[in-house]
PDB file of C-alpha atoms in Angstrom:
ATOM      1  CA  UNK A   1       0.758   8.162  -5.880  1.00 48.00           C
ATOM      2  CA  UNK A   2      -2.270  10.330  -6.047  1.00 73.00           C
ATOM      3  CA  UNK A   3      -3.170   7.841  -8.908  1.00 84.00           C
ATOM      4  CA  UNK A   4      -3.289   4.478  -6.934  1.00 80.00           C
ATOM      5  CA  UNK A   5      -4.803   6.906  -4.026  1.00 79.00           C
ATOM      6  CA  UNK A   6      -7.784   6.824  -6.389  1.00 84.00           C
ATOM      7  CA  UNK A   7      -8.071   3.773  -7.457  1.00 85.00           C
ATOM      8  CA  UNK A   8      -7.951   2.603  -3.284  1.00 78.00           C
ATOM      9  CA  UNK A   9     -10.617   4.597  -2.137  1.00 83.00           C
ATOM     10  CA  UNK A  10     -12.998   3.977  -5.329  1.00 86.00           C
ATOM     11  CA  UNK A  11     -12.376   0.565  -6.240  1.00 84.00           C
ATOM     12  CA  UNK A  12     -15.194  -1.085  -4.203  1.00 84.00           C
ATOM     13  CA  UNK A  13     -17.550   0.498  -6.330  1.00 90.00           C
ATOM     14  CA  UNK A  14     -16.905  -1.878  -9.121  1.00 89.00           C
ATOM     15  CA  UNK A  15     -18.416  -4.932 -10.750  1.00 90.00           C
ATOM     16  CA  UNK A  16     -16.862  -7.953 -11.079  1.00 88.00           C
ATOM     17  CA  UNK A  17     -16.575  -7.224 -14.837  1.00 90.00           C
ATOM     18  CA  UNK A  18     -15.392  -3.400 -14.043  1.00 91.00           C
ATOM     19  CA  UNK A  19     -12.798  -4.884 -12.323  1.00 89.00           C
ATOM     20  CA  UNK A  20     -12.001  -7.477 -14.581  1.00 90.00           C
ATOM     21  CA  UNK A  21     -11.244  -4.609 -17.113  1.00 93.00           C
ATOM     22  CA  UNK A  22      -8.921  -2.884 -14.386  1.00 91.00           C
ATOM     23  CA  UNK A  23      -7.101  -5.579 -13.759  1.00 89.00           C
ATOM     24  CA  UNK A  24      -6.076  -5.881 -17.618  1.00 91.00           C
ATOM     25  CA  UNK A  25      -5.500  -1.817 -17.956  1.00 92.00           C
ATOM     26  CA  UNK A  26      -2.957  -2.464 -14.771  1.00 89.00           C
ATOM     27  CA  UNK A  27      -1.287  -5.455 -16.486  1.00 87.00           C
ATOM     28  CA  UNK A  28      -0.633  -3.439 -19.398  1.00 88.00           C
ATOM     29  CA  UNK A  29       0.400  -0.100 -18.043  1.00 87.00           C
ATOM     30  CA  UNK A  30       3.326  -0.011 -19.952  1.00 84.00           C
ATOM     31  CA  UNK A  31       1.388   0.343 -23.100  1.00 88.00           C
ATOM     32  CA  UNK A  32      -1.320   2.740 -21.919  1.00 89.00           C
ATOM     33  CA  UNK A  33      -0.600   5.824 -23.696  1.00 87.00           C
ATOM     34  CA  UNK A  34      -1.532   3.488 -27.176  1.00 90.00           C
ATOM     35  CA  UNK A  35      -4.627   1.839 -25.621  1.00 91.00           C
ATOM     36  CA  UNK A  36      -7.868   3.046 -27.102  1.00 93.00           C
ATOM     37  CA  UNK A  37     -11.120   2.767 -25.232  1.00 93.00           C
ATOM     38  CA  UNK A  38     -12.453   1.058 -28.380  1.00 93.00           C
ATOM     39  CA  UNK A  39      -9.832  -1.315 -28.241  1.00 93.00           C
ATOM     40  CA  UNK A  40     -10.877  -2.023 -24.425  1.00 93.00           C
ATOM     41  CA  UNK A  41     -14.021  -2.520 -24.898  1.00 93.00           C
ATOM     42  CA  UNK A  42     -13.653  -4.886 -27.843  1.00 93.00           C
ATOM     43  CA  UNK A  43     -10.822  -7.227 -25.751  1.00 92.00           C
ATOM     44  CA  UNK A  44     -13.474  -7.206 -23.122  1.00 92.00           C
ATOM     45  CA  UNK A  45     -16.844  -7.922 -25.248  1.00 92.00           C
ATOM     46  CA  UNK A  46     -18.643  -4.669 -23.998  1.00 93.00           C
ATOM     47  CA  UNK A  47     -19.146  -1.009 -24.957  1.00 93.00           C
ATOM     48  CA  UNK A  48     -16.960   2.081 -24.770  1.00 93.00           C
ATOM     49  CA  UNK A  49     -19.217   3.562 -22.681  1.00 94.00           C
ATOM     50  CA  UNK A  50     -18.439   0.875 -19.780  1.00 94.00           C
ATOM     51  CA  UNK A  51     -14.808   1.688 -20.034  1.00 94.00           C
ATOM     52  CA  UNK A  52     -15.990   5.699 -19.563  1.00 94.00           C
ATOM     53  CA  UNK A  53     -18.183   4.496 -16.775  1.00 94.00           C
ATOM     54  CA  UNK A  54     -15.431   2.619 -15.015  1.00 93.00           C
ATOM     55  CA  UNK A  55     -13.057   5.629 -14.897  1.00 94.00           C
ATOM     56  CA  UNK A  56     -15.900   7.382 -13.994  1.00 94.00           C
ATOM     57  CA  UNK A  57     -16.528   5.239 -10.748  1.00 93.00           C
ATOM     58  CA  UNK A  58     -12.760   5.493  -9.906  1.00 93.00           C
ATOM     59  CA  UNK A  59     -13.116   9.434  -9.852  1.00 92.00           C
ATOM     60  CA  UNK A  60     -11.798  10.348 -12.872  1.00 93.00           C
ATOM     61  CA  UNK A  61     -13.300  12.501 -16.065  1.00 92.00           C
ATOM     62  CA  UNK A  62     -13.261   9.654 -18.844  1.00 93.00           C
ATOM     63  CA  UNK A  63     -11.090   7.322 -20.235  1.00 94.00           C
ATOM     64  CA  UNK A  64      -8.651   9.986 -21.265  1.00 93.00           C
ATOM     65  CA  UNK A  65      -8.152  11.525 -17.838  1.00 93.00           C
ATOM     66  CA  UNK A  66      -7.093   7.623 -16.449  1.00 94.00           C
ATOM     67  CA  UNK A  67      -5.166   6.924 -19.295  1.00 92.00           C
ATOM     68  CA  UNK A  68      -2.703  10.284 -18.212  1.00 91.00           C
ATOM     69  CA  UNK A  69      -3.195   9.039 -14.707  1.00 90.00           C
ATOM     70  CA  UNK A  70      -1.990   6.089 -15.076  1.00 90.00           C
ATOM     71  CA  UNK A  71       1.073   6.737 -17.798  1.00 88.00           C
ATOM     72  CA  UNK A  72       2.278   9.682 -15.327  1.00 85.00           C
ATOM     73  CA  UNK A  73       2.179   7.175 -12.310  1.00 82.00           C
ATOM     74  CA  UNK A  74       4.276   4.573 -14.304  1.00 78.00           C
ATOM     75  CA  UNK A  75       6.141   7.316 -15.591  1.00 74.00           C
ATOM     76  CA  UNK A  76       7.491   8.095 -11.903  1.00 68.00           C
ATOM     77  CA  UNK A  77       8.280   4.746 -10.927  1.00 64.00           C
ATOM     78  CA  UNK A  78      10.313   4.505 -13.932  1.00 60.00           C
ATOM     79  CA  UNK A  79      12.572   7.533 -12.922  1.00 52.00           C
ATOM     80  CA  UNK A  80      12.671   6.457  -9.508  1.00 49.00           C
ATOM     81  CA  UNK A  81      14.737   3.240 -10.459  1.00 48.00           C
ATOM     82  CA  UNK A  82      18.201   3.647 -10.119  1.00 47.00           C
ATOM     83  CA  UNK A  83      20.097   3.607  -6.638  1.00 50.00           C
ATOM     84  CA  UNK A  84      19.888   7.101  -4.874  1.00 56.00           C
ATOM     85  CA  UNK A  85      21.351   8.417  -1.575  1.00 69.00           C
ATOM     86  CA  UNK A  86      19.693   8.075   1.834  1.00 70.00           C
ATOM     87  CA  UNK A  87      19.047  11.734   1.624  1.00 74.00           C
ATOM     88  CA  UNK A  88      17.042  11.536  -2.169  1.00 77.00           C
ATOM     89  CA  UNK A  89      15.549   8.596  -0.437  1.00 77.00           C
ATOM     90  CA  UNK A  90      14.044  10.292   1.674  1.00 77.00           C
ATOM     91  CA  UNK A  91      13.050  13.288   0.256  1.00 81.00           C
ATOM     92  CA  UNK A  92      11.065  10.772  -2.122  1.00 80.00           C
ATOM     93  CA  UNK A  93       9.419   9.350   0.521  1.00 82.00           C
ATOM     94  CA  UNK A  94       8.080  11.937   1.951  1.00 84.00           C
ATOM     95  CA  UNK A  95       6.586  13.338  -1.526  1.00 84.00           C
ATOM     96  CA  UNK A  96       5.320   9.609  -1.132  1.00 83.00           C
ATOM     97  CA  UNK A  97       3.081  10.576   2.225  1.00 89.00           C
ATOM     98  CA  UNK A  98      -0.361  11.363   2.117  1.00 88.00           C
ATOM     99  CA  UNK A  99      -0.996  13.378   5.458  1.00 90.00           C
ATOM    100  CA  UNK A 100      -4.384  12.697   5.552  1.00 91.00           C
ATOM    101  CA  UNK A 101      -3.791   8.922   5.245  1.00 92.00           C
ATOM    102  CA  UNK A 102      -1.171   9.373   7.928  1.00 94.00           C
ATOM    103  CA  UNK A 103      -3.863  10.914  10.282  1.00 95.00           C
ATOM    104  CA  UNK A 104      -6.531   8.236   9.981  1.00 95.00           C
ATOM    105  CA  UNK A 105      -3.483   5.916  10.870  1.00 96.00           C
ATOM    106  CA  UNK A 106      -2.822   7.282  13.694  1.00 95.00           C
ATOM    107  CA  UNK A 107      -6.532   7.588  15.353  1.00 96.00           C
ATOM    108  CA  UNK A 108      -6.662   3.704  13.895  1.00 96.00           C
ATOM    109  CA  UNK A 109      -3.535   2.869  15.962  1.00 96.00           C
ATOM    110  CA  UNK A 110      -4.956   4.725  18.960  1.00 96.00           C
ATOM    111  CA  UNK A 111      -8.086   3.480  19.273  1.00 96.00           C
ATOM    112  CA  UNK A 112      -7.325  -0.445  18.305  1.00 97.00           C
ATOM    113  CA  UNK A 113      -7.404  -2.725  21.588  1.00 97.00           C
ATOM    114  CA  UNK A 114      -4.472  -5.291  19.791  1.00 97.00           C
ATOM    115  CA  UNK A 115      -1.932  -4.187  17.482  1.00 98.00           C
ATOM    116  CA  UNK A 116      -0.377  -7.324  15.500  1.00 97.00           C
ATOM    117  CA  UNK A 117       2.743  -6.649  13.079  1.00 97.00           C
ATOM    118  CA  UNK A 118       3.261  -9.212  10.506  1.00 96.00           C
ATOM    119  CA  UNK A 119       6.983  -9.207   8.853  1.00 94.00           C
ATOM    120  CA  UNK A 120       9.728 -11.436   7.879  1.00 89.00           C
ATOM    121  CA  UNK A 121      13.683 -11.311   6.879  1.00 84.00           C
ATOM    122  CA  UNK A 122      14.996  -7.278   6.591  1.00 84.00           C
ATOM    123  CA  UNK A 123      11.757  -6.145   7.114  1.00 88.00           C
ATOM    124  CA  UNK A 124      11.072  -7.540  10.821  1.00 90.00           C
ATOM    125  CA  UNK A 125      13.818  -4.390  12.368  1.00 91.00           C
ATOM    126  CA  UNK A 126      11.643  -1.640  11.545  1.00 92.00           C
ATOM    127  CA  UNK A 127       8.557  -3.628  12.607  1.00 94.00           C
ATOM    128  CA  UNK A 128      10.309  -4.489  15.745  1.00 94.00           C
ATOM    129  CA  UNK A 129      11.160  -0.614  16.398  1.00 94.00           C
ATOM    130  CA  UNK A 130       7.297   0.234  16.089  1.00 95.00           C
ATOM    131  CA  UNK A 131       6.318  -2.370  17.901  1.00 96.00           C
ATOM    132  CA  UNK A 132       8.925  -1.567  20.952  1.00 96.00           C
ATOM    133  CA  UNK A 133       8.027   1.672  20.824  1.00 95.00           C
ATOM    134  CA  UNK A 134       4.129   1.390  20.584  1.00 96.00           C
ATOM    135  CA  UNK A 135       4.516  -0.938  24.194  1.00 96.00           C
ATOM    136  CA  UNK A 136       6.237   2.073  26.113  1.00 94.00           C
ATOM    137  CA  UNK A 137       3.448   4.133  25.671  1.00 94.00           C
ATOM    138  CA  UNK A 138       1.094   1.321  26.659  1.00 94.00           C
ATOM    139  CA  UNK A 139      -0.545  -0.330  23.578  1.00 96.00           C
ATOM    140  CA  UNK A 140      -1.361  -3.950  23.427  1.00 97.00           C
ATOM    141  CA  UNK A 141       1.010  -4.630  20.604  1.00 97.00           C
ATOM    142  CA  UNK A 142       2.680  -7.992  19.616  1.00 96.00           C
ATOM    143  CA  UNK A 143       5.183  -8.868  16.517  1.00 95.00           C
ATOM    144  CA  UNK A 144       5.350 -12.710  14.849  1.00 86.00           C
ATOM    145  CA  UNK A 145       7.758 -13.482  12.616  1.00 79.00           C
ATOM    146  CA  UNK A 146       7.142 -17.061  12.825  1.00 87.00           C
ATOM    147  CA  UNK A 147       4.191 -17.887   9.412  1.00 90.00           C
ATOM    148  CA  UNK A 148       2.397 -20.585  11.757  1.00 93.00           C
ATOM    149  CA  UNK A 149       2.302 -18.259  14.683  1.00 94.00           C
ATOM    150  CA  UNK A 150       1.163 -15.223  12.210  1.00 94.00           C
ATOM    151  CA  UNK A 151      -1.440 -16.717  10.754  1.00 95.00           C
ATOM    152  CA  UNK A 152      -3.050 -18.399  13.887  1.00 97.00           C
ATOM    153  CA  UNK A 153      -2.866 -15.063  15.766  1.00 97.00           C
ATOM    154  CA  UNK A 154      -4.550 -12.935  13.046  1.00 97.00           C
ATOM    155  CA  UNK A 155      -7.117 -15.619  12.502  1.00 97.00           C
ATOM    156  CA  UNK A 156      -8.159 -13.953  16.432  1.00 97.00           C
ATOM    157  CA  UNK A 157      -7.747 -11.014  15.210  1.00 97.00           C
ATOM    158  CA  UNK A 158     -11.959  -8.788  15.556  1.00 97.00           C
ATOM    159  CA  UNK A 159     -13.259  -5.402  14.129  1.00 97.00           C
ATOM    160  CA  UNK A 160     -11.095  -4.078  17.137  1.00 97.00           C
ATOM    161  CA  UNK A 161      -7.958  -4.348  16.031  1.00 98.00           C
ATOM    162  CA  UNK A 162      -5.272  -3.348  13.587  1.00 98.00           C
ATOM    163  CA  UNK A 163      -2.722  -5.580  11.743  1.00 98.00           C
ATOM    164  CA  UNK A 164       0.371  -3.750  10.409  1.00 97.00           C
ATOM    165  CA  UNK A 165       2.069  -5.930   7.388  1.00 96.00           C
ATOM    166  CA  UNK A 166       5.666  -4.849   6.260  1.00 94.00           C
ATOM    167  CA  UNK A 167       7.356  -5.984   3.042  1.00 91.00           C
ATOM    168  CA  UNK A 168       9.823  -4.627   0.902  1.00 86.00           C
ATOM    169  CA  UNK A 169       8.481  -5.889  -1.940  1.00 85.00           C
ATOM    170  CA  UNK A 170       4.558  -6.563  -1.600  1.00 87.00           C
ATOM    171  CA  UNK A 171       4.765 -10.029  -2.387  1.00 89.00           C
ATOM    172  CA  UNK A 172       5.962 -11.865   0.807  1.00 90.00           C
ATOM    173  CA  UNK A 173       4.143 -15.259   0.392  1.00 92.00           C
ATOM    174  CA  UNK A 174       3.642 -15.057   4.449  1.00 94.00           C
ATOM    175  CA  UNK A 175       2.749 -11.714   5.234  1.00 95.00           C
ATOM    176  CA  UNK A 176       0.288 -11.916   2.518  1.00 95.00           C
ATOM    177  CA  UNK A 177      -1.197 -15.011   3.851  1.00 96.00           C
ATOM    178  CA  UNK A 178      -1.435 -13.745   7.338  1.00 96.00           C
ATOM    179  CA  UNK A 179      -3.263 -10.057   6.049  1.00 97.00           C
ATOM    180  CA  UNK A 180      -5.743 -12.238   4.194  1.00 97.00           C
ATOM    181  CA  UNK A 181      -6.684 -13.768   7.653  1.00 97.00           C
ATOM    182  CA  UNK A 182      -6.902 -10.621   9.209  1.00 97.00           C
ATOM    183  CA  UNK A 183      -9.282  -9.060   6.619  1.00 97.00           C
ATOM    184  CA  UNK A 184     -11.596 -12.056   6.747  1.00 97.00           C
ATOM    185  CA  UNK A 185     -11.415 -11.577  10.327  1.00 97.00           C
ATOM    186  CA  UNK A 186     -12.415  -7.774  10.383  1.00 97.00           C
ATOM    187  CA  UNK A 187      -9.537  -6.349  11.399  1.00 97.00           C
ATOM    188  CA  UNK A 188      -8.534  -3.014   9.826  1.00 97.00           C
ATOM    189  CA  UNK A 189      -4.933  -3.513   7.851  1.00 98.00           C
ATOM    190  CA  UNK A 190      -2.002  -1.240   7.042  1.00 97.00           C
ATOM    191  CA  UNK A 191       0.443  -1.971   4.127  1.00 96.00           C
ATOM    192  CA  UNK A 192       4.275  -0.883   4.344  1.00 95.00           C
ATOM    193  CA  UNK A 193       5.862  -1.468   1.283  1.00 91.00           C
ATOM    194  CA  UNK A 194       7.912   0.065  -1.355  1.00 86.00           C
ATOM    195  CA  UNK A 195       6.029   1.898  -3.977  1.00 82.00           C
ATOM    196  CA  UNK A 196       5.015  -0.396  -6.745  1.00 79.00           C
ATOM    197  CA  UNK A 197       1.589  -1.992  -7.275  1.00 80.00           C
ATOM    198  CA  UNK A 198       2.027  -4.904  -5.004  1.00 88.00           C
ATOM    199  CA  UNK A 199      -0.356  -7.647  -3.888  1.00 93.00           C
ATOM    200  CA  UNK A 200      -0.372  -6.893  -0.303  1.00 94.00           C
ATOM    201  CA  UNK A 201      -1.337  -2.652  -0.979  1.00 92.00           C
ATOM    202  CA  UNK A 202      -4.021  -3.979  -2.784  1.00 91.00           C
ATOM    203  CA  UNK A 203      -5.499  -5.932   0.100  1.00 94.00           C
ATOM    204  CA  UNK A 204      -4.967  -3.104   3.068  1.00 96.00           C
ATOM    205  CA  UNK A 205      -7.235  -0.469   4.516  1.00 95.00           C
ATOM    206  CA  UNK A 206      -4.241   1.922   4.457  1.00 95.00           C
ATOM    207  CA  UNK A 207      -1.379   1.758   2.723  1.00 94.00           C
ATOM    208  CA  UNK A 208       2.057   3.763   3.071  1.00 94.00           C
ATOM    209  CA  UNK A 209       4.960   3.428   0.352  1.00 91.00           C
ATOM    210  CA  UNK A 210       8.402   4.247   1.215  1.00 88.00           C
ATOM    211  CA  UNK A 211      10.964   4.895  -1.831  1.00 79.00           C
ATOM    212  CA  UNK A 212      13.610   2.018  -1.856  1.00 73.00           C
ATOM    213  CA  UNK A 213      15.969   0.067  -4.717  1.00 66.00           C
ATOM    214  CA  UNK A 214      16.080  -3.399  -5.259  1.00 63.00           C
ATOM    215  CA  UNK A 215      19.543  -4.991  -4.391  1.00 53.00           C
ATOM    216  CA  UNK A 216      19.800  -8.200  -4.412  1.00 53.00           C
ATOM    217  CA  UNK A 217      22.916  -9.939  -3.390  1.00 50.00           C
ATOM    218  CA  UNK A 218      23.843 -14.286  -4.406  1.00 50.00           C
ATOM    219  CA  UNK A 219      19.490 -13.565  -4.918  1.00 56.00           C
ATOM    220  CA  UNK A 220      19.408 -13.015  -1.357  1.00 55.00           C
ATOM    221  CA  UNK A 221      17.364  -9.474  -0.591  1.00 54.00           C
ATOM    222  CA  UNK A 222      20.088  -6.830   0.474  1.00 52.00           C
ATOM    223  CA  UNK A 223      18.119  -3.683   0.185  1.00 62.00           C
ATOM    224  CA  UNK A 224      18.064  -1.272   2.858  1.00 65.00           C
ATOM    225  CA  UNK A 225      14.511  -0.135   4.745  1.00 78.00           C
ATOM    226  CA  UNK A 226      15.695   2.949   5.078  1.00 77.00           C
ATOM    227  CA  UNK A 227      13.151   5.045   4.048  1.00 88.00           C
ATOM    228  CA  UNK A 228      10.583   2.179   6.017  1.00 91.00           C
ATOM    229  CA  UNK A 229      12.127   3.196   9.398  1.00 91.00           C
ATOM    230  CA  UNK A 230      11.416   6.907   8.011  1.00 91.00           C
ATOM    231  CA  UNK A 231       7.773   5.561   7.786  1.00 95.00           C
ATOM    232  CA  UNK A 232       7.041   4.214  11.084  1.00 94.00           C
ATOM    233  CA  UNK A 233       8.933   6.916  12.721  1.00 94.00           C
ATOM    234  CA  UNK A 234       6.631   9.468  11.248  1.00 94.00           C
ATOM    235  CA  UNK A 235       3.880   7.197  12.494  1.00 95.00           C
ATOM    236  CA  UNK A 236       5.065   7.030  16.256  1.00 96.00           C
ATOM    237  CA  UNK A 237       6.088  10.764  16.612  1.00 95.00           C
ATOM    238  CA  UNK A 238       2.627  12.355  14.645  1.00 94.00           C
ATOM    239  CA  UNK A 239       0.543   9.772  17.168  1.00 95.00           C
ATOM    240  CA  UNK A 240       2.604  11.253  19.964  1.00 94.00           C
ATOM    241  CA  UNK A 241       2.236  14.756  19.032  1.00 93.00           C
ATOM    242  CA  UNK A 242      -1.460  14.027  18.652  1.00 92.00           C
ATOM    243  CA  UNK A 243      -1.982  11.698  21.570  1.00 88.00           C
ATOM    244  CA  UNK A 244       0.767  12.443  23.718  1.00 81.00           C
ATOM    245  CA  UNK A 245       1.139  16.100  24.383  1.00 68.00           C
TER     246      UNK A 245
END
C-alpha cells in the first residue's frame, strides 16, 4: 500500500508527459520486473533520464527502486486473491490502514460544515451506518443513493465540505460521476474501496482500502463489505476518541 501511498501524495508534481509514462508503467504492472528504463524511454520518444526523473518526483531513488515498488505491490494483491475468513479479512485490512491518513480523516470529518456520502447497491449499508452515526453526534451529514439526486447535491457541494464515495470495486459508473462533481466543486473527497488501483482512489483526497473477494453471483455483485464496515467503524470510534472524550 505504501507504494500507491507514494504515488498519491507525489503525483501532482508531474507533467502531462510524466504522467503519460505512469499511466503506461501502471497498465503494464504485470510485466514490470522485465521493463527496462531504456525500453521506457524509447516507447515514449524521450530519454532515460526522464524515466529516473519521474521516479524521482514520486519519491523514489531511480527507476530501479519503483520498479521493486511496484512488482512487490502487485505481488500482494496477487496473494491476497482467494476467499479468506472474516477474521484474515480483517487482519488484512488493518495492515491496509495508514494511521496517519486515518487522522487527517478524522480532523477533515470534524471540521467539514456538510458531509455527503455517495454509494449504491451493497455498498449503501455501511454508508448508511456512518452516516446514522455521524447525525447522533450532530454533523450535518446526508446519504443519496439516487445518481440524479447525487450528482445535483455534490454539484453544491464548497471548499467546506467533505464527500465520502464507497464502492466495492472503484469503478461504480455513479459514484464516480458524482466525486468528479465534488472535486470540481472544491470539496475535499474520501475513497472506500477495496484495494486495487481503481478509478475512483485515483480521484480522492484520501483514500482507505479494505481487503475483500470478488463474488459474483448470476453476475450480480454478492461480495460481502465486511472489512468496509471495519473501515468506517474505525473512522467513527478514532473521531470519537479524539473529539468526543
Amino acid at each position: 500500500m505504501y507504494f500507491y501511498d507514494r504515488l498519491k501524495e507525489n503525483q501532482y508534481l508531474l507533467n502531462e508527459t510524466e504522467q503519460m509514462i505512469l499511466d503506461y508503467l501502471l497498465e503494464h504492472s504485470a510485466k514490470i520486473k522485465d521493463l527496462t528504463v531504456r525500453e521506457v524511454a524509447k516507447t515514449h520518444y524521450t530519454a532515460p533520464n526522464t524515466i529516473i526523473r519521474l521516479c524521482q518526483k514520486l519519491g523514489f531513488k531511480g527507476f530501479t527502486d519503483f520498479k521493486e515498488g511496484l512488482y512487490a505491490a502487485e505481488q500482494a494483491k496477487k496473494d491476497w486473491v482467494e476467499i479468506t475468513s472474516l477474521d484474515e479479512q480483517i487482519v488484512k485490512t488493518k495492515q491496509l490502514v495508514n494511521p496517519k491518513v486515518i487522522d487527517q480523516i478524522i480532523n477533515c470529518i470534524h471540521h467539514a460544515e456538510k458531509i455527503l456520502f455517495f454509494a449504491v447497491g451493497l455498498s449503501r449499508f455501511p454508508a448508511q451506518e456512518l452516516d446514522a452515526r455521524l447525525q447522533l453526534i450532530g454533523k450535518n451529514s446526508h446519504i443519496f443513493v439516487d445518481p440524479h439526486v447525487m450528482k445535483h447535491n455534490a454539484s453544491l457541494l464548497s471548499n467546506k465540505d467533505l464527500a465520502i464515495a464507497i464502492s466495492n470495486s472503484g469503478t461504480t459508473d455513479n459514484v464516480l460521476a458524482a466525486t468528479t462533481i465534488a472535486n470540481v466543486a472544491g470539496a475535499k473527497t474520501l475513497s472506500i474501496t477495496g484495494f486495487s488501483t481503481n478509478p475512483l482512489a485515483k480521484q480522492t483526497h484520501y483514500q482507505l482500502y479494505g481487503f475483500t473477494t470478488n463474488i459474483r453471483v448470476s453476475g450480480i455483485d454478492a461480495a460481502d463489505r465486511f472489512s468496509i464496515h471495519y473501515l468506517i467503524n474505525l473512522l467513527f470510534n478514532e473521531y470519537l476518541r479524539k473529539y468526543h472524550t
